[in-house]
mmCIF file of C-alpha atoms in Angstrom:
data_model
loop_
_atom_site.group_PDB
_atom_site.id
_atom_site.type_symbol
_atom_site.label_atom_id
_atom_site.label_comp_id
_atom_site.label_asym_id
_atom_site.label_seq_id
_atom_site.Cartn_x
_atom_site.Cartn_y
_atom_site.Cartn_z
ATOM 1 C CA UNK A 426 -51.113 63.322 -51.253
ATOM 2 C CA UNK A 427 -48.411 65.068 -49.722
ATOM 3 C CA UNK A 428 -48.524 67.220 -46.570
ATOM 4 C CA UNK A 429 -47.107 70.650 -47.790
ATOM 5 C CA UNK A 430 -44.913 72.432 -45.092
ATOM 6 C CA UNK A 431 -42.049 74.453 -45.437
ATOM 7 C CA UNK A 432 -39.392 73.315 -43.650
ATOM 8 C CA UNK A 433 -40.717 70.200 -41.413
ATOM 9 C CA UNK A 434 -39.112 70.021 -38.275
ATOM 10 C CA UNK A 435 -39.783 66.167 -38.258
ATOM 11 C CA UNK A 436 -40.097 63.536 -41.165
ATOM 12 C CA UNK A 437 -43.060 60.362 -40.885
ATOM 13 C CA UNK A 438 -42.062 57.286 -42.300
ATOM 14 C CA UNK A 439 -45.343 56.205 -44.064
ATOM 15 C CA UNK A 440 -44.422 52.591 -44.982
ATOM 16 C CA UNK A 441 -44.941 51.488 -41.281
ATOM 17 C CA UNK A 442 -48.600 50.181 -40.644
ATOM 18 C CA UNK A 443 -50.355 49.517 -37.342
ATOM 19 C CA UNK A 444 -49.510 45.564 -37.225
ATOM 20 C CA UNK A 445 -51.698 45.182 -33.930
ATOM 21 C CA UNK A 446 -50.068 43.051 -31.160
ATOM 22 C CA UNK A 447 -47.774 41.619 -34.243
ATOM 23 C CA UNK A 448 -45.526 44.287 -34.230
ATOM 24 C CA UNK A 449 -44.300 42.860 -30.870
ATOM 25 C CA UNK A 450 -43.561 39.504 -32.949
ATOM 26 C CA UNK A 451 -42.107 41.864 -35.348
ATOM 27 C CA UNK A 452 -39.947 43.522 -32.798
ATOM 28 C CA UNK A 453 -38.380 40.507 -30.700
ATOM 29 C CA UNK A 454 -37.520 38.890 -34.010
ATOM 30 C CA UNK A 455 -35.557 42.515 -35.466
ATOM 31 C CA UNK A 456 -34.139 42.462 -31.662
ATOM 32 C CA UNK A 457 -32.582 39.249 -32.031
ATOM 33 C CA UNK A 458 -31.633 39.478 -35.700
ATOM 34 C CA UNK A 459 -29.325 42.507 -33.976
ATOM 35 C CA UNK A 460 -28.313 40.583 -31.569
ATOM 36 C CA UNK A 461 -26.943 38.382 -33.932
ATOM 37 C CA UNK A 462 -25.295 40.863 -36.133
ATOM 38 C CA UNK A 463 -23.485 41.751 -32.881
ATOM 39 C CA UNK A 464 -22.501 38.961 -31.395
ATOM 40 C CA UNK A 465 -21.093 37.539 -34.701
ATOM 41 C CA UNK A 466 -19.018 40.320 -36.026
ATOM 42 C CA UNK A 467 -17.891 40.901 -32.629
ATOM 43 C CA UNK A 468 -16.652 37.338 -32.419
ATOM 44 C CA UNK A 469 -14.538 37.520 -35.537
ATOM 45 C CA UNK A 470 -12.901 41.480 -34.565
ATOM 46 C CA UNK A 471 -12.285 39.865 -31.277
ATOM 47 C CA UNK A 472 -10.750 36.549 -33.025
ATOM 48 C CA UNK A 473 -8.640 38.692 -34.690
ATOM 49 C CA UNK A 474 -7.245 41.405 -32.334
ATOM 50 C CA UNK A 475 -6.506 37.948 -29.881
ATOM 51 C CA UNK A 476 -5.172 35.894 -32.350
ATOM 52 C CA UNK A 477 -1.897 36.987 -33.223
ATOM 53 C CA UNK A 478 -1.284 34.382 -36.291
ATOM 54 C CA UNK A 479 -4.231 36.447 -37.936
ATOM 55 C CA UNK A 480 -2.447 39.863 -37.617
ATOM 56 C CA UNK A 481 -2.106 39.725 -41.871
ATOM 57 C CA UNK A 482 -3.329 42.330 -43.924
ATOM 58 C CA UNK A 483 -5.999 39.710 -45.229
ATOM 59 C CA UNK A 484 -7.699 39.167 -41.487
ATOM 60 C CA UNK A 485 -7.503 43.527 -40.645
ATOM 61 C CA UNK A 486 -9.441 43.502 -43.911
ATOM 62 C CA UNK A 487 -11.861 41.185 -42.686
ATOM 63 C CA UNK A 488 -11.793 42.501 -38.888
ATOM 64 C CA UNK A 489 -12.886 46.175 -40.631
ATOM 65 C CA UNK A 490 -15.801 44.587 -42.772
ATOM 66 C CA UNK A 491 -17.075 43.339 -39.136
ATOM 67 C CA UNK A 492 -16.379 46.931 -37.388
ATOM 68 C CA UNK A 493 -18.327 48.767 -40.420
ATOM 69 C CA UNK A 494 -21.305 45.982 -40.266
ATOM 70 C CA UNK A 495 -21.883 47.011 -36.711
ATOM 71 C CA UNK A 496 -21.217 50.632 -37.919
ATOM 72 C CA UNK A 497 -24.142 50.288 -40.185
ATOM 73 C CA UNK A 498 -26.329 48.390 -37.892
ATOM 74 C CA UNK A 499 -26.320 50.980 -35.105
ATOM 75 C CA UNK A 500 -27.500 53.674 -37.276
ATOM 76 C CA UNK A 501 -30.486 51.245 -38.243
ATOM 77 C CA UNK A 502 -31.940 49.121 -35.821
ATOM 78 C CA UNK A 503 -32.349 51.311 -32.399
ATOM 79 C CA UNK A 504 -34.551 53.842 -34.232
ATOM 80 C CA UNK A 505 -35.951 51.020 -36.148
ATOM 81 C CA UNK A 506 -37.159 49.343 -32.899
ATOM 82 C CA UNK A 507 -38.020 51.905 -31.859
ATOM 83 C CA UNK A 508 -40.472 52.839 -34.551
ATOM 84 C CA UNK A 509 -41.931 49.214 -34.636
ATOM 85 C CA UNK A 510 -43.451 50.323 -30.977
ATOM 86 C CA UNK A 511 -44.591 53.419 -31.491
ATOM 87 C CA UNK A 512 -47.688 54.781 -32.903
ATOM 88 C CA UNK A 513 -46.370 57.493 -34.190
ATOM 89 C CA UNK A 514 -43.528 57.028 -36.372
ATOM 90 C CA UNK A 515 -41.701 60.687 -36.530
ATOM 91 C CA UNK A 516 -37.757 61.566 -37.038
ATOM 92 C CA UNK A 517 -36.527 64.812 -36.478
ATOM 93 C CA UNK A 518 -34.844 66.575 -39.561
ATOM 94 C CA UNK A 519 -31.234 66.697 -37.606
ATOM 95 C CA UNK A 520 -31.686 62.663 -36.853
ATOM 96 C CA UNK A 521 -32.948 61.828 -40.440
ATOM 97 C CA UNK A 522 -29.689 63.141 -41.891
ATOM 98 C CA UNK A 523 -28.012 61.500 -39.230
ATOM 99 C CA UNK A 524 -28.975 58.517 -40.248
ATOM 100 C CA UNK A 525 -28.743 58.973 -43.536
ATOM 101 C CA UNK A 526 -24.843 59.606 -43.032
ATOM 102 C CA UNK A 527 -24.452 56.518 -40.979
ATOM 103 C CA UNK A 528 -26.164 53.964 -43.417
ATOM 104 C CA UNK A 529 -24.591 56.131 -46.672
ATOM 105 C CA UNK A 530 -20.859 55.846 -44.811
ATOM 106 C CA UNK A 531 -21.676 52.310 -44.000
ATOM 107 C CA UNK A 532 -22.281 51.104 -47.421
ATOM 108 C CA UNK A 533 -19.731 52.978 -49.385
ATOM 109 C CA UNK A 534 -17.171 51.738 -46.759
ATOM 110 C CA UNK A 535 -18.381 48.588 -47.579
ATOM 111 C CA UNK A 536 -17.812 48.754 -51.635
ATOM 112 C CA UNK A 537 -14.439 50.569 -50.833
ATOM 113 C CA UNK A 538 -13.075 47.999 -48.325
ATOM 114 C CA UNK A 539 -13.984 45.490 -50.521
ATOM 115 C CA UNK A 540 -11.997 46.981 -53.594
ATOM 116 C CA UNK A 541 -8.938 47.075 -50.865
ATOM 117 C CA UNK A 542 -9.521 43.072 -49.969
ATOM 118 C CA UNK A 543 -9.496 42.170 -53.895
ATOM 119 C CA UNK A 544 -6.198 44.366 -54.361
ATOM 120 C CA UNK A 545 -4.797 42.329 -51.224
ATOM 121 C CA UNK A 546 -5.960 39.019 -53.515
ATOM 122 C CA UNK A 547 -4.648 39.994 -56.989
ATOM 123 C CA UNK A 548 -0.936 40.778 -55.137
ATOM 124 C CA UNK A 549 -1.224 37.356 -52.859
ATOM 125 C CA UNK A 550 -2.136 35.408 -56.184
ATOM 126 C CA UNK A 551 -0.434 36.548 -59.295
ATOM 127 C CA UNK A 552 2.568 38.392 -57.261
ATOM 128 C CA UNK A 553 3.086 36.097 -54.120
ATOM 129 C CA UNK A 554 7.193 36.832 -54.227
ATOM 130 C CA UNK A 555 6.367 40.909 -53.567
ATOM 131 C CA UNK A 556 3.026 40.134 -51.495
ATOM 132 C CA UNK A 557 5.102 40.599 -47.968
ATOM 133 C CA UNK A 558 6.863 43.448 -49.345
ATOM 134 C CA UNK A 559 3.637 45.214 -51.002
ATOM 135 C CA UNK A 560 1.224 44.084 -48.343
ATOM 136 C CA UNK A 561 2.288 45.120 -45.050
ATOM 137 C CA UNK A 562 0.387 45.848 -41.996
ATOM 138 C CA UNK A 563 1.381 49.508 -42.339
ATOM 139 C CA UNK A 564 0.082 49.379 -46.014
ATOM 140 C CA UNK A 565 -2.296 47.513 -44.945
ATOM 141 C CA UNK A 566 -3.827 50.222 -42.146
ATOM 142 C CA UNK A 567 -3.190 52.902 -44.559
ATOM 143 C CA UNK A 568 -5.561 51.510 -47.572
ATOM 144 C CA UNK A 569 -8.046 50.932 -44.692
ATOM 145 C CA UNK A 570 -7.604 54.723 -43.483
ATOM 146 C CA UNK A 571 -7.857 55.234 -47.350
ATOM 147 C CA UNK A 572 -11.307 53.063 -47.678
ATOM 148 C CA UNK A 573 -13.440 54.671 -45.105
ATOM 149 C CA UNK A 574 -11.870 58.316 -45.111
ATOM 150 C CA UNK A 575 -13.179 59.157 -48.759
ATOM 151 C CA UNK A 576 -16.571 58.123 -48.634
ATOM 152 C CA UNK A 577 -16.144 59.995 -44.955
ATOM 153 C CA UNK A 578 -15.094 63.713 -47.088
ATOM 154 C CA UNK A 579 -17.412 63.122 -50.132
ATOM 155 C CA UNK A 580 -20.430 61.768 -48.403
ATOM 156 C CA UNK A 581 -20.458 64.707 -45.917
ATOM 157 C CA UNK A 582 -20.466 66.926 -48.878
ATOM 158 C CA UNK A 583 -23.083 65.838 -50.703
ATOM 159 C CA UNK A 584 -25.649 65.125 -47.312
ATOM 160 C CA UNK A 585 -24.756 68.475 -46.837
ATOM 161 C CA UNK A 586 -26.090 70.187 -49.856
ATOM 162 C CA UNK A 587 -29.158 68.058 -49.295
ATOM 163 C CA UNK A 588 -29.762 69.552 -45.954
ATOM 164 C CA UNK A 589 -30.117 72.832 -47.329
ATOM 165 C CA UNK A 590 -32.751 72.423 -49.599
ATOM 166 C CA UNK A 591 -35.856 74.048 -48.680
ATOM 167 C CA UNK A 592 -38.273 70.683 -47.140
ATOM 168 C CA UNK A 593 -41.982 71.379 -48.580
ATOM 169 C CA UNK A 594 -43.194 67.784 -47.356
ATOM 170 C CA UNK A 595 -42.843 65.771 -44.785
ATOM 171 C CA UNK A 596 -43.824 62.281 -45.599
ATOM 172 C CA UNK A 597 -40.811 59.842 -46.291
ATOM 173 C CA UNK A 598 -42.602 56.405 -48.226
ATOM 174 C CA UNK A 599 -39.187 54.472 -46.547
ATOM 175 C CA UNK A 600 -38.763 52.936 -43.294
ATOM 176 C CA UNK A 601 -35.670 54.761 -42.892
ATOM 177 C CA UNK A 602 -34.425 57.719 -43.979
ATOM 178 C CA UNK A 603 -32.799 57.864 -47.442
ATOM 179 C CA UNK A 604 -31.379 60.578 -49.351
ATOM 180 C CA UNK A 605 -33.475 60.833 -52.579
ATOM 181 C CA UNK A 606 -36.427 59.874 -50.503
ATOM 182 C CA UNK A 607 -35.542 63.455 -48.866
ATOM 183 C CA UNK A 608 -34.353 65.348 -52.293
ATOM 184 C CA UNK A 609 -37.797 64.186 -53.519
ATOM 185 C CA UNK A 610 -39.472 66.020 -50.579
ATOM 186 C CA UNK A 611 -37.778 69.237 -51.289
ATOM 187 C CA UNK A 612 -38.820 72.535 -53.508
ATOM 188 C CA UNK A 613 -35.810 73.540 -54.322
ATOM 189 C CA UNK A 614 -33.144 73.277 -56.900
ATOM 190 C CA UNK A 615 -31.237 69.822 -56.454
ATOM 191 C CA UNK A 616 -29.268 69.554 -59.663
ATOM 192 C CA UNK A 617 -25.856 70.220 -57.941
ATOM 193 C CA UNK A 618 -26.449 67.632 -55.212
ATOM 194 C CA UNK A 619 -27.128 65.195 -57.836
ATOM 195 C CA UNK A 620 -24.318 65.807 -59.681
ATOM 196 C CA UNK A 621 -22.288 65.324 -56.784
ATOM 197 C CA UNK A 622 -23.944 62.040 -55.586
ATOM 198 C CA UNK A 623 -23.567 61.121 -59.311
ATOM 199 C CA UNK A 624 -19.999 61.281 -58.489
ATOM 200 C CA UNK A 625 -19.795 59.787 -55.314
ATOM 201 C CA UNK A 626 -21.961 56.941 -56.704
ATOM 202 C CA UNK A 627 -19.261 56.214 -59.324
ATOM 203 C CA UNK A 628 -16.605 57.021 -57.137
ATOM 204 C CA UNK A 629 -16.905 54.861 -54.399
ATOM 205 C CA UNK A 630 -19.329 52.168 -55.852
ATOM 206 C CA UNK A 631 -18.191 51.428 -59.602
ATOM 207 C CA UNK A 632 -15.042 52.549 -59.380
ATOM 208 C CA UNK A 633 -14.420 49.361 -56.806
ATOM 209 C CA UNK A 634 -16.994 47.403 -58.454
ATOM 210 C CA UNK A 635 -14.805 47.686 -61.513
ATOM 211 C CA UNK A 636 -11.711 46.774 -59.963
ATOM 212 C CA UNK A 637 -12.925 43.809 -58.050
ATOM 213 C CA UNK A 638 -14.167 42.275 -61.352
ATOM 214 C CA UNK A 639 -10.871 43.774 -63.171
ATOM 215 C CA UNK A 640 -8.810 41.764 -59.931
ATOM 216 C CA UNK A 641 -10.664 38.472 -60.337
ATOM 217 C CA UNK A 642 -10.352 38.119 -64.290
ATOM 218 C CA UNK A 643 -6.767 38.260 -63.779
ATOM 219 C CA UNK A 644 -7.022 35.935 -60.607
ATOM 220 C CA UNK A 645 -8.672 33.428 -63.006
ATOM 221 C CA UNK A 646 -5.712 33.809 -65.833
ATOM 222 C CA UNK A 647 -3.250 33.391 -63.250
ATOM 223 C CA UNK A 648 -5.200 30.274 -61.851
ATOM 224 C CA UNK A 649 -5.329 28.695 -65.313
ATOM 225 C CA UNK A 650 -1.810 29.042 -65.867
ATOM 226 C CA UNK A 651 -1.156 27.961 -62.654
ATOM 227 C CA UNK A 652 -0.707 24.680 -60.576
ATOM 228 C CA UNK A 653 -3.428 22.850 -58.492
ATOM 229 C CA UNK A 654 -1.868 23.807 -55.553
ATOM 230 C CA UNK A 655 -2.192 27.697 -56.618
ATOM 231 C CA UNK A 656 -6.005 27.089 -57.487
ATOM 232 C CA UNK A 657 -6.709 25.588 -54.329
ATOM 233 C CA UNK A 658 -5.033 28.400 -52.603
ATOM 234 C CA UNK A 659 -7.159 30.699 -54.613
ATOM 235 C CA UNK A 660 -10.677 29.120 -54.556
ATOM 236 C CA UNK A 661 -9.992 28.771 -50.658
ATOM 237 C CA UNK A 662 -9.185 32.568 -50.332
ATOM 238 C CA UNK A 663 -10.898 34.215 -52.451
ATOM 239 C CA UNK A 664 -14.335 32.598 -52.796
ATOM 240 C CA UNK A 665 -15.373 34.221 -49.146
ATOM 241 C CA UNK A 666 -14.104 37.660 -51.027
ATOM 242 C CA UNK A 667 -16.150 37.114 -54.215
ATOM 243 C CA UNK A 668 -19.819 35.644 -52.210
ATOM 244 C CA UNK A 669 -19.515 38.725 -49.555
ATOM 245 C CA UNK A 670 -18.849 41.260 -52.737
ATOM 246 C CA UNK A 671 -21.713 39.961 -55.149
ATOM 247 C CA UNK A 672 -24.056 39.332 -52.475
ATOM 248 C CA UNK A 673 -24.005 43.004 -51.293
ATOM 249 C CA UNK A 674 -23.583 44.451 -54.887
ATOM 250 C CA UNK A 675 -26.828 42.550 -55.432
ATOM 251 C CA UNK A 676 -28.440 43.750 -52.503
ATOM 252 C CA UNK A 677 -26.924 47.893 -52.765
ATOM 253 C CA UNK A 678 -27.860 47.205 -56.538
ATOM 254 C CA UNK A 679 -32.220 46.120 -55.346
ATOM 255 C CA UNK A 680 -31.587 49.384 -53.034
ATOM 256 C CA UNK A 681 -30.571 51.944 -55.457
ATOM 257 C CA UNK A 682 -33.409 50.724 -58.226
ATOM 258 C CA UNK A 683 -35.997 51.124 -55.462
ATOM 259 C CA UNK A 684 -34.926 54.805 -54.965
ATOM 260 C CA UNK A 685 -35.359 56.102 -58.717
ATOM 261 C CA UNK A 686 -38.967 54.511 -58.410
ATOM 262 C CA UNK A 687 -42.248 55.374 -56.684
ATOM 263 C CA UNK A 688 -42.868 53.617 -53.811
ATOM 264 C CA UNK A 689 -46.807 53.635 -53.667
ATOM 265 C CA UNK A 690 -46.525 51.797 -56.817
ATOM 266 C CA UNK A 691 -44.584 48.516 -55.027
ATOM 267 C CA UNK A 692 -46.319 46.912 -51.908
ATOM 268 C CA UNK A 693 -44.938 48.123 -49.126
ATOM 269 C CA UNK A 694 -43.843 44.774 -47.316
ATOM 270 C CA UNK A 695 -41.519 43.606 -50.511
ATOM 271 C CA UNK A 696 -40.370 47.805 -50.528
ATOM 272 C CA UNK A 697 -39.510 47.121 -46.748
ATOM 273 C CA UNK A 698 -38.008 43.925 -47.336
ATOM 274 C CA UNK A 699 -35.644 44.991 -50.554
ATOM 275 C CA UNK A 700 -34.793 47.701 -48.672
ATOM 276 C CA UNK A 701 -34.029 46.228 -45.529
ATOM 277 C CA UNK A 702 -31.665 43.234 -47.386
ATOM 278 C CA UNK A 703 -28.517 45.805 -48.035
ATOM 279 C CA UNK A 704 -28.208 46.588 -44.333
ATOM 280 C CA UNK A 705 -29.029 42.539 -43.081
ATOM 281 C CA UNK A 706 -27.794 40.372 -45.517
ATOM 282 C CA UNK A 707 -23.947 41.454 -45.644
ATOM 283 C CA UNK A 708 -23.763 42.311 -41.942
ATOM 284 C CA UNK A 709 -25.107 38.850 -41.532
ATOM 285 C CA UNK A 710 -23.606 36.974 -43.867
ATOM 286 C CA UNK A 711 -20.010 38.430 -43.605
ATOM 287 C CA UNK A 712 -19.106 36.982 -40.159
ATOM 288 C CA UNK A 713 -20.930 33.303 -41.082
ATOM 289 C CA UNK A 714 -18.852 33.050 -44.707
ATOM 290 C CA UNK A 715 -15.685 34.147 -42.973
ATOM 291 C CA UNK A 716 -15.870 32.502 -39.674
ATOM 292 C CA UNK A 717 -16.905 29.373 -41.312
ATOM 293 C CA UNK A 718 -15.078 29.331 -44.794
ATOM 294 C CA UNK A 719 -11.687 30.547 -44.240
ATOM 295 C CA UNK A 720 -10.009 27.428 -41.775
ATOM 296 C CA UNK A 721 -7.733 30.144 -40.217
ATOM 297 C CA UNK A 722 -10.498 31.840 -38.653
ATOM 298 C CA UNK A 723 -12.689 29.133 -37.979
ATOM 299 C CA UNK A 724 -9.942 27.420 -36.174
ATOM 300 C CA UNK A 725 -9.220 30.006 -33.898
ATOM 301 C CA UNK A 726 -12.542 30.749 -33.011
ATOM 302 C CA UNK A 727 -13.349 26.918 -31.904
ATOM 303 C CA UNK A 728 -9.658 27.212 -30.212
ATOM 304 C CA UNK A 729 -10.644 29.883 -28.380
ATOM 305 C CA UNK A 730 -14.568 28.631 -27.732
ATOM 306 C CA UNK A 731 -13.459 25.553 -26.883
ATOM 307 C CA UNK A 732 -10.422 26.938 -23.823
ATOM 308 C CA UNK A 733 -13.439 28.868 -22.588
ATOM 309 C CA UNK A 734 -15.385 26.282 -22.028
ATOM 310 C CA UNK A 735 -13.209 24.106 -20.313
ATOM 311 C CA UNK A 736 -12.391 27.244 -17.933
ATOM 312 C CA UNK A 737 -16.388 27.505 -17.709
ATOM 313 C CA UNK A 738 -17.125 24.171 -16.784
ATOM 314 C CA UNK A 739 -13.774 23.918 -14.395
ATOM 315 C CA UNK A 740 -14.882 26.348 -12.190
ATOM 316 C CA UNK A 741 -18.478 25.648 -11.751
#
């Protein structure tokens, strides 16, 4: 049952349990699994901003996926290691909604900037003799500016209305904090903060998901109509684009089902896990598909690797 206070000043996460001396297994391997995450998108923004053959609309797309993965990261994992230490597992209201933003803004971003890259695609492939002239870095920078300041406006919005809901319990069955997971907590009246996450739901999550798959059917026409060349082009391009986008639709997908259902009624490891995958997976896997997959990157990034270890090794 419940805890019943009006308006907790802190939130408990109740899906942490006392792991014994695990949790410090549990904690070294979340440490370096952040490491990672920033050490390999940092590699590919720093690729980028170096290399000046990969100043294309294409790579800034790319370079901004990286910046939003560590975005999203940092407004997970500190107070997640954090909480795998302690014994008491508490969040003040003000840094539960901060979080909330962070990780909301993080994976909108993420649908949005990923509707930009498959706009970038559909122009490069069915209209390469405009692409320079519609895809410019200006153009470029400005549907990026577009991409993250919506979800920015909207998302601030409808946190806000959540925040002023009168709290009448204080337990959160999440290991961090989640909008309906709060909204659920509340006595109040919540129908016109649902209507406006309804919104921003479609807005910044269908609305993209629909254009990516609208993008890619007519990638495929144009493909079949097409030369070899132009389908080599395109499966070299744009399969990075289409792994990254239904990997995290899959993952944002498992996170969103979780939230309309009960949590005591899942086991709470696989509730962790599924809920964990839409802030790992794509901050993980975006940096290995693109660093590896597309040669332009890759081939800078050994360029570079490989000049600083020759300067390494020369001076020792």
């Amino acid at each position: 049952m419940k805890n019943s206070t009006q308006n907790p000043a802190y939130f408990q996460f109740t899906l942490f349990t006392d792991y014994g001396r695990l949790r410090y297994l549990f904690f070294i391997l979340s440490l370096l699994i952040y490491m990672m995450i920033i050490s390999a998108n940092m590699v590919i923004i720093i690729t980028i901003l170096m290399e000046k053959s990969l100043h294309q609309p294409m790579y800034i797309f790319i370079c901004c996926l990286s910046v939003n993965s560590l975005y999203g990261s940092a407004g997970f994992f500190p107070r997640f290691l954090v909480d795998l230490l302690s014994n008491t597992h508490l969040i003040s209201r003000t840094s539960c909604f901060i979080q909330i933003y962070v990780i909301y803004t993080y994976a909108s971003c993420e649908f949005t900037i990923l509707g930009v890259m498959a706009y970038d695609r559909f122009v490069a492939i069915c209209q390469p003799l405009h692409y320079h002239t519609k895809m410019t870095i200006r153009k470029a920078l400005f549907l990026w500016g577009a991409a993250v300041v919506y979800p920015i406006f909207t998302l601030s919005y409808a946190i806000a209305l959540t925040s002023e809901l009168p709290i009448c319990h204080d337990k959160l069955d999440r290991i961090f904090c989640a909008n309906r997971a709060v909204v659920n907590n509340s006595c109040g009246d919540s129908t016109h903060g649902d209507i406006v996450g309804y919104f921003v739901i479609f807005t910044t999550v269908f609305i993209p998901l629909f254009f990516v798959l609208y993008s890619y059917v007519r990638i495929l026409i144009e493909c079949k109509r097409g030369s070899a060349e132009l389908r080599g082009k395109a499966l070299q391009t744009c399969l990075p684009h289409v792994v990254t986008f239904v990997i995290y639709s899959f993952s944002l997908f498992i996170e969103m089902s979780i939230a309309k259902y009960d949590t005591n009624q899942i086991n709470p490891v696989i509730s962790a896990i599924l809920s964990l995958e839409y802030l790992l997976v794509p901050s993980i896997n975006n940096p290995l598909i693109y660093g590896l997959k597309l040669p332009q990157i890759r081939t800078a990034i050994f360029r570079r690797f490989k000049i600083r270890t020759k300067v390494f090794f020369a001076s020792v």
